[in-house]
Structures are given as C-alpha cells and as structure tokens.
mmCIF file with all atom_site columns, C-alpha atoms in Angstrom:
data_model
loop_
_atom_site.group_PDB
_atom_site.id
_atom_site.type_symbol
_atom_site.label_atom_id
_atom_site.label_alt_id
_atom_site.label_comp_id
_atom_site.label_asym_id
_atom_site.label_entity_id
_atom_site.label_seq_id
_atom_site.pdbx_PDB_ins_code
_atom_site.Cartn_x
_atom_site.Cartn_y
_atom_site.Cartn_z
_atom_site.occupancy
_atom_site.B_iso_or_equiv
_atom_site.pdbx_formal_charge
_atom_site.auth_seq_id
_atom_site.auth_comp_id
_atom_site.auth_asym_id
_atom_site.auth_atom_id
_atom_site.pdbx_PDB_model_num
ATOM 1   C CA . GLY A 1 1   ? 170.657 120.577 65.703 1.00 0.00 ? 1   GLY A CA 1
ATOM 2   C CA . GLN A 1 2   ? 173.467 119.148 63.364 1.00 0.00 ? 2   GLN A CA 1
ATOM 3   C CA . GLN A 1 3   ? 177.124 120.025 64.698 1.00 0.00 ? 3   GLN A CA 1
ATOM 4   C CA . LEU A 1 4   ? 180.542 120.213 63.095 1.00 0.00 ? 4   LEU A CA 1
ATOM 5   C CA . ASN A 1 5   ? 183.383 119.432 65.433 1.00 0.00 ? 5   ASN A CA 1
ATOM 6   C CA . GLN A 1 6   ? 186.361 121.257 64.426 1.00 0.00 ? 6   GLN A CA 1
ATOM 7   C CA . SER A 1 7   ? 189.754 120.612 65.861 1.00 0.00 ? 7   SER A CA 1
ATOM 8   C CA . PRO A 1 8   ? 192.197 121.253 67.296 1.00 0.00 ? 8   PRO A CA 1
ATOM 9   C CA . GLN A 1 9   ? 190.732 124.378 69.265 1.00 0.00 ? 9   GLN A CA 1
ATOM 10  C CA . SER A 1 10  ? 194.160 126.074 68.814 1.00 0.00 ? 10  SER A CA 1
ATOM 11  C CA . MET A 1 11  ? 197.242 125.442 68.148 1.00 0.00 ? 11  MET A CA 1
ATOM 12  C CA . PHE A 1 12  ? 201.109 127.349 68.555 1.00 0.00 ? 12  PHE A CA 1
ATOM 13  C CA . ILE A 1 13  ? 203.355 126.273 66.117 1.00 0.00 ? 13  ILE A CA 1
ATOM 14  C CA . GLN A 1 14  ? 207.034 127.001 64.922 1.00 0.00 ? 14  GLN A CA 1
ATOM 15  C CA . GLU A 1 15  ? 207.171 128.951 61.645 1.00 0.00 ? 15  GLU A CA 1
ATOM 16  C CA . GLY A 1 16  ? 208.166 126.567 58.648 1.00 0.00 ? 16  GLY A CA 1
ATOM 17  C CA . GLU A 1 17  ? 206.208 123.476 60.248 1.00 0.00 ? 17  GLU A CA 1
ATOM 18  C CA . ASP A 1 18  ? 203.258 122.011 58.517 1.00 0.00 ? 18  ASP A CA 1
ATOM 19  C CA . VAL A 1 19  ? 199.563 122.537 60.113 1.00 0.00 ? 19  VAL A CA 1
ATOM 20  C CA . SER A 1 20  ? 196.619 120.174 59.895 1.00 0.00 ? 20  SER A CA 1
ATOM 21  C CA . MET A 1 21  ? 193.342 120.800 61.341 1.00 0.00 ? 21  MET A CA 1
ATOM 22  C CA . ASN A 1 22  ? 189.737 118.948 60.398 1.00 0.00 ? 22  ASN A CA 1
ATOM 23  C CA . CYS A 1 23  ? 186.152 119.096 60.893 1.00 0.00 ? 23  CYS A CA 1
ATOM 24  C CA . THR A 1 24  ? 183.707 116.058 61.521 1.00 0.00 ? 24  THR A CA 1
ATOM 25  C CA . SER A 1 25  ? 180.140 115.567 61.982 1.00 0.00 ? 25  SER A CA 1
ATOM 26  C CA . SER A 1 26  ? 177.488 112.798 61.895 1.00 0.00 ? 26  SER A CA 1
ATOM 27  C CA . SER A 1 27  ? 175.769 114.426 58.996 1.00 0.00 ? 27  SER A CA 1
ATOM 28  C CA . ILE A 1 28  ? 176.203 114.394 55.363 1.00 0.00 ? 28  ILE A CA 1
ATOM 29  C CA . PHE A 1 29  ? 177.462 117.432 53.523 1.00 0.00 ? 29  PHE A CA 1
ATOM 30  C CA . ASN A 1 30  ? 177.317 118.078 49.781 1.00 0.00 ? 30  ASN A CA 1
ATOM 31  C CA . THR A 1 31  ? 179.914 120.878 49.867 1.00 0.00 ? 31  THR A CA 1
ATOM 32  C CA . TRP A 1 32  ? 182.757 122.072 52.262 1.00 0.00 ? 32  TRP A CA 1
ATOM 33  C CA . LEU A 1 33  ? 184.054 125.643 52.607 1.00 0.00 ? 33  LEU A CA 1
ATOM 34  C CA . TRP A 1 34  ? 187.356 126.640 54.735 1.00 0.00 ? 34  TRP A CA 1
ATOM 35  C CA . TYR A 1 35  ? 187.464 130.282 55.774 1.00 0.00 ? 35  TYR A CA 1
ATOM 36  C CA . LYS A 1 36  ? 190.018 132.023 57.567 1.00 0.00 ? 36  LYS A CA 1
ATOM 37  C CA . GLN A 1 37  ? 189.569 135.024 59.894 1.00 0.00 ? 37  GLN A CA 1
ATOM 38  C CA . ASP A 1 38  ? 191.794 137.758 60.822 1.00 0.00 ? 38  ASP A CA 1
ATOM 39  C CA . PRO A 1 39  ? 191.267 139.917 63.981 1.00 0.00 ? 39  PRO A CA 1
ATOM 40  C CA . GLY A 1 40  ? 188.640 142.482 63.755 1.00 0.00 ? 40  GLY A CA 1
ATOM 41  C CA . GLU A 1 41  ? 187.730 141.215 60.045 1.00 0.00 ? 41  GLU A CA 1
ATOM 42  C CA . GLY A 1 42  ? 185.029 139.171 58.734 1.00 0.00 ? 42  GLY A CA 1
ATOM 43  C CA . PRO A 1 43  ? 185.805 135.399 57.488 1.00 0.00 ? 43  PRO A CA 1
ATOM 44  C CA . VAL A 1 44  ? 187.482 135.015 54.241 1.00 0.00 ? 44  VAL A CA 1
ATOM 45  C CA . LEU A 1 45  ? 187.137 132.183 51.850 1.00 0.00 ? 45  LEU A CA 1
ATOM 46  C CA . LEU A 1 46  ? 190.375 130.205 51.689 1.00 0.00 ? 46  LEU A CA 1
ATOM 47  C CA . ILE A 1 47  ? 189.151 127.118 49.539 1.00 0.00 ? 47  ILE A CA 1
ATOM 48  C CA . ALA A 1 48  ? 185.780 125.087 48.533 1.00 0.00 ? 48  ALA A CA 1
ATOM 49  C CA . LEU A 1 49  ? 185.275 121.350 48.010 1.00 0.00 ? 49  LEU A CA 1
ATOM 50  C CA . TYR A 1 50  ? 182.244 119.962 45.916 1.00 0.00 ? 50  TYR A CA 1
ATOM 51  C CA . LYS A 1 51  ? 182.733 116.236 46.011 1.00 0.00 ? 51  LYS A CA 1
ATOM 52  C CA . ALA A 1 52  ? 183.639 113.308 48.036 1.00 0.00 ? 52  ALA A CA 1
ATOM 53  C CA . GLY A 1 53  ? 187.175 112.543 48.071 1.00 0.00 ? 53  GLY A CA 1
ATOM 54  C CA . GLU A 1 54  ? 188.258 115.858 46.142 1.00 0.00 ? 54  GLU A CA 1
ATOM 55  C CA . LEU A 1 55  ? 191.550 117.492 46.919 1.00 0.00 ? 55  LEU A CA 1
ATOM 56  C CA . THR A 1 56  ? 192.160 121.164 46.392 1.00 0.00 ? 56  THR A CA 1
ATOM 57  C CA . SER A 1 57  ? 195.150 123.312 46.787 1.00 0.00 ? 57  SER A CA 1
ATOM 58  C CA . ASN A 1 58  ? 195.211 126.987 47.312 1.00 0.00 ? 58  ASN A CA 1
ATOM 59  C CA . GLY A 1 59  ? 198.897 127.928 47.352 1.00 0.00 ? 59  GLY A CA 1
ATOM 60  C CA . ARG A 1 60  ? 200.434 126.600 50.715 1.00 0.00 ? 60  ARG A CA 1
ATOM 61  C CA . LEU A 1 61  ? 196.953 125.186 51.543 1.00 0.00 ? 61  LEU A CA 1
ATOM 62  C CA . THR A 1 62  ? 195.500 122.070 50.691 1.00 0.00 ? 62  THR A CA 1
ATOM 63  C CA . ALA A 1 63  ? 191.864 120.656 51.690 1.00 0.00 ? 63  ALA A CA 1
ATOM 64  C CA . GLN A 1 64  ? 190.010 117.773 51.163 1.00 0.00 ? 64  GLN A CA 1
ATOM 65  C CA . PHE A 1 65  ? 186.626 116.457 50.857 1.00 0.00 ? 65  PHE A CA 1
ATOM 66  C CA . GLY A 1 66  ? 186.377 113.644 53.077 1.00 0.00 ? 66  GLY A CA 1
ATOM 67  C CA . ILE A 1 67  ? 185.287 110.304 51.200 1.00 0.00 ? 67  ILE A CA 1
ATOM 68  C CA . THR A 1 68  ? 182.409 109.557 53.542 1.00 0.00 ? 68  THR A CA 1
ATOM 69  C CA . ARG A 1 69  ? 181.260 113.133 53.124 1.00 0.00 ? 69  ARG A CA 1
ATOM 70  C CA . LYS A 1 70  ? 180.973 113.583 56.611 1.00 0.00 ? 70  LYS A CA 1
ATOM 71  C CA . ASP A 1 71  ? 184.470 115.203 56.975 1.00 0.00 ? 71  ASP A CA 1
ATOM 72  C CA . SER A 1 72  ? 187.075 117.510 55.943 1.00 0.00 ? 72  SER A CA 1
ATOM 73  C CA . PHE A 1 73  ? 190.613 118.197 56.235 1.00 0.00 ? 73  PHE A CA 1
ATOM 74  C CA . LEU A 1 74  ? 192.888 121.555 55.804 1.00 0.00 ? 74  LEU A CA 1
ATOM 75  C CA . ASN A 1 75  ? 196.635 121.540 55.810 1.00 0.00 ? 75  ASN A CA 1
ATOM 76  C CA . ILE A 1 76  ? 199.022 124.381 55.755 1.00 0.00 ? 76  ILE A CA 1
ATOM 77  C CA . SER A 1 77  ? 202.326 123.689 54.393 1.00 0.00 ? 77  SER A CA 1
ATOM 78  C CA . ALA A 1 78  ? 205.521 125.810 55.407 1.00 0.00 ? 78  ALA A CA 1
ATOM 79  C CA . SER A 1 79  ? 203.592 128.248 57.897 1.00 0.00 ? 79  SER A CA 1
ATOM 80  C CA . ILE A 1 80  ? 204.436 131.764 58.195 1.00 0.00 ? 80  ILE A CA 1
ATOM 81  C CA . PRO A 1 81  ? 203.479 134.591 60.741 1.00 0.00 ? 81  PRO A CA 1
ATOM 82  C CA . SER A 1 82  ? 200.993 135.729 58.551 1.00 0.00 ? 82  SER A CA 1
ATOM 83  C CA . ASP A 1 83  ? 199.121 132.312 58.647 1.00 0.00 ? 83  ASP A CA 1
ATOM 84  C CA . VAL A 1 84  ? 198.033 133.303 61.966 1.00 0.00 ? 84  VAL A CA 1
ATOM 85  C CA . GLY A 1 85  ? 194.364 133.627 62.583 1.00 0.00 ? 85  GLY A CA 1
ATOM 86  C CA . ILE A 1 86  ? 190.911 131.740 63.062 1.00 0.00 ? 86  ILE A CA 1
ATOM 87  C CA . TYR A 1 87  ? 190.195 129.340 60.502 1.00 0.00 ? 87  TYR A CA 1
ATOM 88  C CA . PHE A 1 88  ? 186.895 127.886 60.323 1.00 0.00 ? 88  PHE A CA 1
ATOM 89  C CA . CYS A 1 89  ? 185.127 125.006 58.204 1.00 0.00 ? 89  CYS A CA 1
ATOM 90  C CA . ALA A 1 90  ? 181.678 125.296 56.876 1.00 0.00 ? 90  ALA A CA 1
ATOM 91  C CA . GLY A 1 91  ? 179.280 122.491 55.639 1.00 0.00 ? 91  GLY A CA 1
ATOM 92  C CA . GLN A 1 92  ? 176.386 122.446 53.415 1.00 0.00 ? 92  GLN A CA 1
ATOM 93  C CA . LEU A 1 93  ? 174.172 119.624 54.740 1.00 0.00 ? 93  LEU A CA 1
ATOM 94  C CA . GLU A 1 94  ? 172.763 117.431 52.346 1.00 0.00 ? 94  GLU A CA 1
ATOM 95  C CA . GLY A 1 95  ? 169.148 118.294 51.349 1.00 0.00 ? 95  GLY A CA 1
ATOM 96  C CA . THR A 1 96  ? 169.209 121.920 52.031 1.00 0.00 ? 96  THR A CA 1
ATOM 97  C CA . TYR A 1 97  ? 170.923 125.578 51.357 1.00 0.00 ? 97  TYR A CA 1
ATOM 98  C CA . LYS A 1 98  ? 172.469 126.271 54.480 1.00 0.00 ? 98  LYS A CA 1
ATOM 99  C CA . TYR A 1 99  ? 175.847 126.255 55.936 1.00 0.00 ? 99  TYR A CA 1
ATOM 100 C CA . ILE A 1 100 ? 176.709 125.164 59.466 1.00 0.00 ? 100 ILE A CA 1
ATOM 101 C CA . PHE A 1 101 ? 180.004 126.444 60.737 1.00 0.00 ? 101 PHE A CA 1
ATOM 102 C CA . GLY A 1 102 ? 182.642 124.647 62.719 1.00 0.00 ? 102 GLY A CA 1
ATOM 103 C CA . THR A 1 103 ? 183.674 126.560 66.093 1.00 0.00 ? 103 THR A CA 1
ATOM 104 C CA . GLY A 1 104 ? 187.023 127.337 64.598 1.00 0.00 ? 104 GLY A CA 1
ATOM 105 C CA . THR A 1 105 ? 190.896 126.442 65.136 1.00 0.00 ? 105 THR A CA 1
ATOM 106 C CA . ARG A 1 106 ? 192.886 129.516 66.435 1.00 0.00 ? 106 ARG A CA 1
ATOM 107 C CA . LEU A 1 107 ? 196.448 129.244 65.210 1.00 0.00 ? 107 LEU A CA 1
ATOM 108 C CA . LYS A 1 108 ? 199.113 131.146 66.377 1.00 0.00 ? 108 LYS A CA 1
ATOM 109 C CA . VAL A 1 109 ? 202.666 130.818 64.509 1.00 0.00 ? 109 VAL A CA 1
ATOM 110 C CA . LEU A 1 110 ? 206.056 131.413 66.373 1.00 0.00 ? 110 LEU A CA 1
ATOM 111 C CA . ALA A 1 111 ? 208.594 133.125 64.511 1.00 0.00 ? 111 ALA A CA 1
ATOM 112 C CA . ASP B 2 1   ? 186.480 144.388 48.361 1.00 0.00 ? 1   ASP B CA 1
ATOM 113 C CA . ALA B 2 2   ? 183.296 142.283 47.707 1.00 0.00 ? 2   ALA B CA 1
ATOM 114 C CA . GLY B 2 3   ? 181.213 145.425 48.552 1.00 0.00 ? 3   GLY B CA 1
ATOM 115 C CA . ILE B 2 4   ? 179.650 144.668 51.534 1.00 0.00 ? 4   ILE B CA 1
ATOM 116 C CA . THR B 2 5   ? 179.591 147.087 54.376 1.00 0.00 ? 5   THR B CA 1
ATOM 117 C CA . GLN B 2 6   ? 178.048 146.956 58.123 1.00 0.00 ? 6   GLN B CA 1
ATOM 118 C CA . SER B 2 7   ? 177.249 149.968 60.216 1.00 0.00 ? 7   SER B CA 1
ATOM 119 C CA . PRO B 2 8   ? 178.405 150.600 62.969 1.00 0.00 ? 8   PRO B CA 1
ATOM 120 C CA . ARG B 2 9   ? 181.259 148.856 63.799 1.00 0.00 ? 9   ARG B CA 1
ATOM 121 C CA . HIS B 2 10  ? 181.205 148.990 67.341 1.00 0.00 ? 10  HIS B CA 1
ATOM 122 C CA . LYS B 2 11  ? 178.179 150.205 69.585 1.00 0.00 ? 11  LYS B CA 1
ATOM 123 C CA . VAL B 2 12  ? 177.438 150.047 73.219 1.00 0.00 ? 12  VAL B CA 1
ATOM 124 C CA . THR B 2 13  ? 174.028 149.962 74.550 1.00 0.00 ? 13  THR B CA 1
ATOM 125 C CA . GLU B 2 14  ? 172.061 149.729 77.392 1.00 0.00 ? 14  GLU B CA 1
ATOM 126 C CA . THR B 2 15  ? 169.727 146.504 78.621 1.00 0.00 ? 15  THR B CA 1
ATOM 127 C CA . GLY B 2 16  ? 166.138 147.186 77.042 1.00 0.00 ? 16  GLY B CA 1
ATOM 128 C CA . THR B 2 17  ? 166.867 149.391 74.333 1.00 0.00 ? 17  THR B CA 1
ATOM 129 C CA . PRO B 2 18  ? 166.137 148.635 70.574 1.00 0.00 ? 18  PRO B CA 1
ATOM 130 C CA . VAL B 2 19  ? 168.803 148.383 68.533 1.00 0.00 ? 19  VAL B CA 1
ATOM 131 C CA . THR B 2 20  ? 169.438 148.144 64.673 1.00 0.00 ? 20  THR B CA 1
ATOM 132 C CA . LEU B 2 21  ? 172.443 147.136 62.674 1.00 0.00 ? 21  LEU B CA 1
ATOM 133 C CA . ARG B 2 22  ? 172.801 147.688 59.092 1.00 0.00 ? 22  ARG B CA 1
ATOM 134 C CA . CYS B 2 23  ? 174.391 145.381 56.185 1.00 0.00 ? 23  CYS B CA 1
ATOM 135 C CA . HIS B 2 24  ? 174.850 147.221 52.694 1.00 0.00 ? 24  HIS B CA 1
ATOM 136 C CA . GLN B 2 25  ? 176.065 145.666 49.857 1.00 0.00 ? 25  GLN B CA 1
ATOM 137 C CA . THR B 2 26  ? 176.557 146.716 46.234 1.00 0.00 ? 26  THR B CA 1
ATOM 138 C CA . GLU B 2 27  ? 177.008 143.712 44.475 1.00 0.00 ? 27  GLU B CA 1
ATOM 139 C CA . ASN B 2 28  ? 173.153 143.159 43.839 1.00 0.00 ? 28  ASN B CA 1
ATOM 140 C CA . HIS B 2 29  ? 173.496 139.648 45.333 1.00 0.00 ? 29  HIS B CA 1
ATOM 141 C CA . ARG B 2 30  ? 170.093 137.745 45.990 1.00 0.00 ? 30  ARG B CA 1
ATOM 142 C CA . TYR B 2 31  ? 171.224 136.148 49.216 1.00 0.00 ? 31  TYR B CA 1
ATOM 143 C CA . MET B 2 32  ? 171.821 137.718 52.831 1.00 0.00 ? 32  MET B CA 1
ATOM 144 C CA . TYR B 2 33  ? 172.509 136.701 55.829 1.00 0.00 ? 33  TYR B CA 1
ATOM 145 C CA . TRP B 2 34  ? 173.076 137.552 59.862 1.00 0.00 ? 34  TRP B CA 1
ATOM 146 C CA . TYR B 2 35  ? 175.396 135.730 61.998 1.00 0.00 ? 35  TYR B CA 1
ATOM 147 C CA . ARG B 2 36  ? 176.526 136.007 65.196 1.00 0.00 ? 36  ARG B CA 1
ATOM 148 C CA . GLN B 2 37  ? 180.007 135.175 66.848 1.00 0.00 ? 37  GLN B CA 1
ATOM 149 C CA . ASP B 2 38  ? 180.838 134.022 70.158 1.00 0.00 ? 38  ASP B CA 1
ATOM 150 C CA . PRO B 2 39  ? 183.496 132.124 71.670 1.00 0.00 ? 39  PRO B CA 1
ATOM 151 C CA . GLY B 2 40  ? 183.070 128.145 71.723 1.00 0.00 ? 40  GLY B CA 1
ATOM 152 C CA . HIS B 2 41  ? 179.903 128.885 69.460 1.00 0.00 ? 41  HIS B CA 1
ATOM 153 C CA . GLY B 2 42  ? 181.534 129.681 65.901 1.00 0.00 ? 42  GLY B CA 1
ATOM 154 C CA . LEU B 2 43  ? 179.174 131.343 63.760 1.00 0.00 ? 43  LEU B CA 1
ATOM 155 C CA . ARG B 2 44  ? 175.456 130.913 64.044 1.00 0.00 ? 44  ARG B CA 1
ATOM 156 C CA . LEU B 2 45  ? 172.510 132.116 61.790 1.00 0.00 ? 45  LEU B CA 1
ATOM 157 C CA . ILE B 2 46  ? 170.279 134.178 63.397 1.00 0.00 ? 46  ILE B CA 1
ATOM 158 C CA . HIS B 2 47  ? 167.999 135.468 59.916 1.00 0.00 ? 47  HIS B CA 1
ATOM 159 C CA . TYR B 2 48  ? 168.590 135.353 56.533 1.00 0.00 ? 48  TYR B CA 1
ATOM 160 C CA . SER B 2 49  ? 166.779 136.823 53.320 1.00 0.00 ? 49  SER B CA 1
ATOM 161 C CA . TYR B 2 50  ? 166.421 135.272 49.753 1.00 0.00 ? 50  TYR B CA 1
ATOM 162 C CA . GLY B 2 51  ? 164.891 138.342 48.272 1.00 0.00 ? 51  GLY B CA 1
ATOM 163 C CA . VAL B 2 52  ? 163.264 141.867 49.032 1.00 0.00 ? 52  VAL B CA 1
ATOM 164 C CA . LYS B 2 53  ? 160.598 141.179 51.731 1.00 0.00 ? 53  LYS B CA 1
ATOM 165 C CA . ASP B 2 54  ? 161.622 137.581 51.762 1.00 0.00 ? 54  ASP B CA 1
ATOM 166 C CA . THR B 2 55  ? 163.221 136.524 55.076 1.00 0.00 ? 55  THR B CA 1
ATOM 167 C CA . ASP B 2 56  ? 163.267 133.464 57.381 1.00 0.00 ? 56  ASP B CA 1
ATOM 168 C CA . LYS B 2 57  ? 164.871 132.712 60.932 1.00 0.00 ? 57  LYS B CA 1
ATOM 169 C CA . GLY B 2 58  ? 168.187 130.740 61.588 1.00 0.00 ? 58  GLY B CA 1
ATOM 170 C CA . GLU B 2 59  ? 168.771 128.556 64.269 1.00 0.00 ? 59  GLU B CA 1
ATOM 171 C CA . VAL B 2 60  ? 168.989 131.775 67.239 1.00 0.00 ? 60  VAL B CA 1
ATOM 172 C CA . SER B 2 61  ? 166.400 134.100 66.008 1.00 0.00 ? 61  SER B CA 1
ATOM 173 C CA . ASP B 2 62  ? 164.535 134.579 69.293 1.00 0.00 ? 62  ASP B CA 1
ATOM 174 C CA . GLY B 2 63  ? 165.208 138.470 70.216 1.00 0.00 ? 63  GLY B CA 1
ATOM 175 C CA . TYR B 2 64  ? 165.782 139.785 66.776 1.00 0.00 ? 64  TYR B CA 1
ATOM 176 C CA . SER B 2 65  ? 164.192 140.597 63.487 1.00 0.00 ? 65  SER B CA 1
ATOM 177 C CA . VAL B 2 66  ? 165.194 141.789 60.032 1.00 0.00 ? 66  VAL B CA 1
ATOM 178 C CA . SER B 2 67  ? 163.574 143.569 57.300 1.00 0.00 ? 67  SER B CA 1
ATOM 179 C CA . ARG B 2 68  ? 164.820 143.740 53.541 1.00 0.00 ? 68  ARG B CA 1
ATOM 180 C CA . SER B 2 69  ? 163.103 146.658 51.944 1.00 0.00 ? 69  SER B CA 1
ATOM 181 C CA . LYS B 2 70  ? 165.693 146.880 49.085 1.00 0.00 ? 70  LYS B CA 1
ATOM 182 C CA . THR B 2 71  ? 168.071 144.480 47.617 1.00 0.00 ? 71  THR B CA 1
ATOM 183 C CA . GLU B 2 72  ? 171.114 146.353 48.953 1.00 0.00 ? 72  GLU B CA 1
ATOM 184 C CA . ASP B 2 73  ? 170.125 146.642 52.506 1.00 0.00 ? 73  ASP B CA 1
ATOM 185 C CA . PHE B 2 74  ? 169.339 144.071 55.201 1.00 0.00 ? 74  PHE B CA 1
ATOM 186 C CA . LEU B 2 75  ? 168.856 145.282 58.894 1.00 0.00 ? 75  LEU B CA 1
ATOM 187 C CA . LEU B 2 76  ? 168.940 143.133 61.982 1.00 0.00 ? 76  LEU B CA 1
ATOM 188 C CA . THR B 2 77  ? 166.847 144.672 64.943 1.00 0.00 ? 77  THR B CA 1
ATOM 189 C CA . LEU B 2 78  ? 167.449 143.993 68.298 1.00 0.00 ? 78  LEU B CA 1
ATOM 190 C CA . GLU B 2 79  ? 163.920 144.514 69.888 1.00 0.00 ? 79  GLU B CA 1
ATOM 191 C CA . SER B 2 80  ? 165.052 144.860 73.403 1.00 0.00 ? 80  SER B CA 1
ATOM 192 C CA . ALA B 2 81  ? 168.777 144.180 74.061 1.00 0.00 ? 81  ALA B CA 1
ATOM 193 C CA . THR B 2 82  ? 169.844 141.846 76.742 1.00 0.00 ? 82  THR B CA 1
ATOM 194 C CA . SER B 2 83  ? 173.375 141.056 77.688 1.00 0.00 ? 83  SER B CA 1
ATOM 195 C CA . SER B 2 84  ? 173.497 137.558 76.056 1.00 0.00 ? 84  SER B CA 1
ATOM 196 C CA . GLN B 2 85  ? 172.947 139.295 72.736 1.00 0.00 ? 85  GLN B CA 1
ATOM 197 C CA . THR B 2 86  ? 176.516 141.106 73.533 1.00 0.00 ? 86  THR B CA 1
ATOM 198 C CA . SER B 2 87  ? 178.596 139.480 70.499 1.00 0.00 ? 87  SER B CA 1
ATOM 199 C CA . VAL B 2 88  ? 180.091 139.970 66.879 1.00 0.00 ? 88  VAL B CA 1
ATOM 200 C CA . TYR B 2 89  ? 177.394 140.166 64.210 1.00 0.00 ? 89  TYR B CA 1
ATOM 201 C CA . PHE B 2 90  ? 178.771 139.710 60.689 1.00 0.00 ? 90  PHE B CA 1
ATOM 202 C CA . CYS B 2 91  ? 176.348 140.143 57.404 1.00 0.00 ? 91  CYS B CA 1
ATOM 203 C CA . ALA B 2 92  ? 177.058 137.709 54.605 1.00 0.00 ? 92  ALA B CA 1
ATOM 204 C CA . ILE B 2 93  ? 176.184 137.761 51.030 1.00 0.00 ? 93  ILE B CA 1
ATOM 205 C CA . SER B 2 94  ? 175.731 135.169 48.075 1.00 0.00 ? 94  SER B CA 1
ATOM 206 C CA . PRO B 2 95  ? 174.546 135.377 44.703 1.00 0.00 ? 95  PRO B CA 1
ATOM 207 C CA . MET B 2 96  ? 172.784 131.868 44.994 1.00 0.00 ? 96  MET B CA 1
ATOM 208 C CA . THR B 2 97  ? 172.230 129.162 47.171 1.00 0.00 ? 97  THR B CA 1
ATOM 209 C CA . GLY B 2 98  ? 173.321 125.707 45.936 1.00 0.00 ? 98  GLY B CA 1
ATOM 210 C CA . PRO B 2 99  ? 176.616 123.558 46.208 1.00 0.00 ? 99  PRO B CA 1
ATOM 211 C CA . ASN B 2 100 ? 178.857 125.958 44.422 1.00 0.00 ? 100 ASN B CA 1
ATOM 212 C CA . TYR B 2 101 ? 178.509 129.264 46.291 1.00 0.00 ? 101 TYR B CA 1
ATOM 213 C CA . GLY B 2 102 ? 179.684 130.711 49.191 1.00 0.00 ? 102 GLY B CA 1
ATOM 214 C CA . TYR B 2 103 ? 179.321 133.498 51.321 1.00 0.00 ? 103 TYR B CA 1
ATOM 215 C CA . THR B 2 104 ? 181.421 136.745 51.389 1.00 0.00 ? 104 THR B CA 1
ATOM 216 C CA . PHE B 2 105 ? 181.461 138.272 54.906 1.00 0.00 ? 105 PHE B CA 1
ATOM 217 C CA . GLY B 2 106 ? 181.564 141.822 56.052 1.00 0.00 ? 106 GLY B CA 1
ATOM 218 C CA . SER B 2 107 ? 183.660 143.080 58.748 1.00 0.00 ? 107 SER B CA 1
ATOM 219 C CA . GLY B 2 108 ? 181.448 142.818 61.541 1.00 0.00 ? 108 GLY B CA 1
ATOM 220 C CA . THR B 2 109 ? 179.847 144.737 64.292 1.00 0.00 ? 109 THR B CA 1
ATOM 221 C CA . ARG B 2 110 ? 180.847 144.419 67.989 1.00 0.00 ? 110 ARG B CA 1
ATOM 222 C CA . LEU B 2 111 ? 177.881 144.943 70.076 1.00 0.00 ? 111 LEU B CA 1
ATOM 223 C CA . THR B 2 112 ? 178.193 145.417 73.906 1.00 0.00 ? 112 THR B CA 1
ATOM 224 C CA . VAL B 2 113 ? 175.164 145.467 75.844 1.00 0.00 ? 113 VAL B CA 1
ATOM 225 C CA . VAL B 2 114 ? 175.522 146.824 79.188 1.00 0.00 ? 114 VAL B CA 1
#
C-alpha cells in the first residue's frame, strides 16, 4: 500500500535550536496534517495544510505543503524542553477520504 | 478535551481470549476510527465507521471486528487475542470526511497479550 516516509526517525537537539522534519511519498495528497504525541497520550493536531505550496504557522511551528503535493515539511523554531515528543505527519490521498500516517519523528530536546 | 474516552487504558490478557475495547465520544461526530500504533509502523487503520451500523475495514483488519450500535460508541473486538496484537490502540473521531477535517484522538489503550 501507499507509504509515507518520515525523516528523521529521531533527533536530539539543544534547547534554542531550530528543528526540521519532513514526510515524502510517491503518491499525491490533498491534505497534510501534522500531529504531536506526548508519552501516554494520543496525537494532537498541530497544523493542517490544504493546498500545494501553502505555508502555515502555529506559534513556533511552521509547516508547508510541498509544491508537488507529494511531500510536507515541519519546522520548529527555538525549541524548548516541552517540544519533546513524537511528531507525525498524515496525508489524505487524492481521491480518497482516508489518511495515511508517517512513522513518526521522535524529538528529544537537551536543556 | 474533545470528549473522546477509551476504556480500559491498560489491559493484559491471555492468548486465545476475546477482548473488547471501547471508544466513547460526546461530540456527536459521525466518523470513528480504530488505529493501532507499533514501533516503526506509525498509526495503522484497523476499522472505521461512517455511521451507526456502518463500518468498513482498514489496512490491518484481520483478527479484529467492530460494532457501532450507537453514535457515541465504537467497539473493537479481538476475537481470539494473539501476541502480535500486543499494541497501543487509539480511537479517533471526525465530524466528516473530506479535505478540511482532521481526526481527534483518544488517549489510547495499551494491550498486552501474554
């Protein structure tokens, strides 16, 4: 089936640094969602993107819908310890109502 | 919170026994989903429902069944639990399908099959 390749799988960064992660696929998507999951909890929606090229921010988070509609990017600026968690992308395949989730990026912030 | 609760939060069961997980929502959302989360696989769709008594299979539905007799409740049943079904199970809800609606997730049920 279709897959979303999310990278990096994990990363350690220093507090205050900027973070970038991405999701890529060979399939075309109508919508991209970015979620964050804290330990022991379900994913929480951070940002939703609805058209190619769209750039959307939510506080220190900025996400972009790739122009080819096959990828998306999430940036976190000036990371803080509470940014720790797993970040998931989810894409809604063109012509369907279903979302496919990436395998997640585990972020650890060193104070 | 979004008004979605899962029960139980944790369960240990023996191989071969049936297990039912419950998802309850107070949002009156039409769509409900069951996912499992495993290391290296992200979230994979097991079954979903688009209305009372209307359900369909996801990508990993073998060994699972679901029922939705009321809008607010979506039950996931493992007919005969196996060790490969040890996982964290998440329920999600959405008001509609389509490009402008994401999912709201519950807090998960950690199931261990021994």
